[in-house]
Coordinates of C-alpha atoms in Angstrom, one line a residue:
X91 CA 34.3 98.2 -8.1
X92 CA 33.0 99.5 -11.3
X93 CA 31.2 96.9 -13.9
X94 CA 30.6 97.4 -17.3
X95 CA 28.4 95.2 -19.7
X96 CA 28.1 95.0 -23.2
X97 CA 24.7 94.0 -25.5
X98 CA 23.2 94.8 -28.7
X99 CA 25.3 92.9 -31.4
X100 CA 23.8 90.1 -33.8
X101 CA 24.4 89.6 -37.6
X102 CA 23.4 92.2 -40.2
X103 CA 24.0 92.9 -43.8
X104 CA 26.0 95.4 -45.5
X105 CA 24.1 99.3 -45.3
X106 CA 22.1 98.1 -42.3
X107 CA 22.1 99.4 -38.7
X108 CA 22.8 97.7 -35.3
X109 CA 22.8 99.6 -32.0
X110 CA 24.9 98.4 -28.9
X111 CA 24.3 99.2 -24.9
X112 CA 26.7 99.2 -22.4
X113 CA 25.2 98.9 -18.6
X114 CA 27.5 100.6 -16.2
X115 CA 27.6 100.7 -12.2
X116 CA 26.3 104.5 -11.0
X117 CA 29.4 105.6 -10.0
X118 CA 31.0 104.7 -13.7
X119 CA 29.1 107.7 -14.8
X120 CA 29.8 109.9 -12.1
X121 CA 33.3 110.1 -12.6
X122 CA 34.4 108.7 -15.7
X123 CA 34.1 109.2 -19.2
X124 CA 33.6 106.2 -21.3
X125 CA 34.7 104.5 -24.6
X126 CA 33.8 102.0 -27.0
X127 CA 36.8 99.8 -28.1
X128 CA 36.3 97.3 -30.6
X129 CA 38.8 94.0 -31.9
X130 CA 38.9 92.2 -35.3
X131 CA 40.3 88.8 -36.0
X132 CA 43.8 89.7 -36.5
X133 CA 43.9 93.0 -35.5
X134 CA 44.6 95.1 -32.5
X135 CA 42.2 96.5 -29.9
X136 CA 41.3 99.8 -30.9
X137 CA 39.7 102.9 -30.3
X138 CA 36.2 103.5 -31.8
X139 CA 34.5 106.6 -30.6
X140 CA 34.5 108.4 -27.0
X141 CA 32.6 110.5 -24.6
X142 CA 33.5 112.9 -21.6
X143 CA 31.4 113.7 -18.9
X144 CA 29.8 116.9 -20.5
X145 CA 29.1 114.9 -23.6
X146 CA 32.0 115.9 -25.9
X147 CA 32.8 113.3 -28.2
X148 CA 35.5 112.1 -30.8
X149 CA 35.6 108.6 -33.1
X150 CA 37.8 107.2 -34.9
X151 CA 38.3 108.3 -38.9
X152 CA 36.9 105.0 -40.4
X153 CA 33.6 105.7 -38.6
X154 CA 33.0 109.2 -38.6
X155 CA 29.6 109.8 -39.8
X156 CA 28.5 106.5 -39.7
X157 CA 28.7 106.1 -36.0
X158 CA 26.7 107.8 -33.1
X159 CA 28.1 107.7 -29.6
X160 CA 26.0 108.6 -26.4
X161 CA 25.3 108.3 -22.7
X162 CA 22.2 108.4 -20.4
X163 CA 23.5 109.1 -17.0
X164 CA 20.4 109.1 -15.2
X165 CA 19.9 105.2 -16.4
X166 CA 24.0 104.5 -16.2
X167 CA 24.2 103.2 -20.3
X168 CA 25.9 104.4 -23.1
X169 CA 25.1 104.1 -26.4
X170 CA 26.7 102.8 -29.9
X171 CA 24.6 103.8 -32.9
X172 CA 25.8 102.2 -35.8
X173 CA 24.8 102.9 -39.8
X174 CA 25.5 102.4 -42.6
X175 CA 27.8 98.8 -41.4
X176 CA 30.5 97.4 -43.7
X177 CA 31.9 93.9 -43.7
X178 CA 35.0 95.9 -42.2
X179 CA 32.9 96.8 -39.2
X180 CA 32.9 92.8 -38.1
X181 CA 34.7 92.8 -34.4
X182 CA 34.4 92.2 -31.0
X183 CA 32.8 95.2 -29.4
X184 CA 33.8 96.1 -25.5
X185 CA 32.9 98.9 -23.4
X186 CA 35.0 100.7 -21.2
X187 CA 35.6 103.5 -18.6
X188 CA 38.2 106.2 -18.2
X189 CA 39.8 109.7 -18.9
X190 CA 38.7 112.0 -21.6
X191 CA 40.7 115.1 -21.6
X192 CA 42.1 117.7 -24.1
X193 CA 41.1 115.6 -26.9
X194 CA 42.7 112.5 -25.6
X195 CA 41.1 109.1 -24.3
X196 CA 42.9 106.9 -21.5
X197 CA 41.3 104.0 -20.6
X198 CA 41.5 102.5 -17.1
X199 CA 41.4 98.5 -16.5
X200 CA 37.2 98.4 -16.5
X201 CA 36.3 96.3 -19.4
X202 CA 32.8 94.7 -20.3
X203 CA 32.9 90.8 -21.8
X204 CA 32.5 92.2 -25.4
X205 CA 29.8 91.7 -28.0
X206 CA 30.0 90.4 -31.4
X207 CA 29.4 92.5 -34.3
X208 CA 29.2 90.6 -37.8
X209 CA 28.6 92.3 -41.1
X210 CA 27.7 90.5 -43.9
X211 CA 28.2 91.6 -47.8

C-alpha cells in the first residue's frame, strides 16, 4: 500500500506565495517518482510539475518559473513552492506517485485527498 497526503493550501492574494507538502509512505520514495496534479472548477485534472528519483524535473508551461518542485527522501515529502500566484492558479491540488521516464510522467492509481488552493485578485 502506498499513501499519499496533501497540506499547505489556504487563501492568498494575487503576487503572493503558498507552499504545499505532500507526506508519502517510505517505500513511495523508494521507487517512485512523484507528481503534483492539480483541478479547477470546470476543468480537467492536469499535470503541474514532476520529479524522478534523481531529482530531474519538468512543469507544466503556465508555471514555469513561478513554481518550484522538490522532494526530501530521507523525511518521505515533496514539495510545491509556489510564487508569484494568479487568480488562475485557484484549484484543487493532489499529490501523486508514479513513472518519470524520458521526459514523460505516468501516474499510477496513488492519490492524496487534495488541498485547496485559492487566489484572490
Amino acid at each position: 500500500q502506498v499513501q499519499v497526503v496533501e497540506s499547505g493550501g489556504g487563501l492568498v492574494q494575487a503576487g503572493g506565495s503558498l507552499r504545499l507538502s505532500c507526506a508519502a509512505s517510505g517505500s513511495t520514495f523508494s521507487i517512485h517518482a512523484m507528481a503534483w496534479y492539480r483541478q479547477a472548477p470546470g476543468k480537467q485534472r492536469e499535470l503541474v510539475a514532476c520529479i524522478s528519483l534523481g531529482g530531474s524535473t519538468n512543469y507544466a508551461p503556465s508555471v514555469k518559473g513561478r513554481f518550484t518542485i522538490s522532494r526530501d527522501n530521507a523525511k518521505n515529502t515533496m514539495y510545491l513552492q509556489m510564487n508569484s500566484l494568479k487568480p488562475e492558479d485557484t484549484a484543487v491540488y493532489y499529490c501523486n506517485a508514479g513513472i518519470y521516464a524520458y521526459g514523460r510522467y505516468t501516474p499510477l492509481d496513488y492519490w492524496g485527498q487534495g488541498t485547496q488552493v485559492t487566489v484572490s485578485s
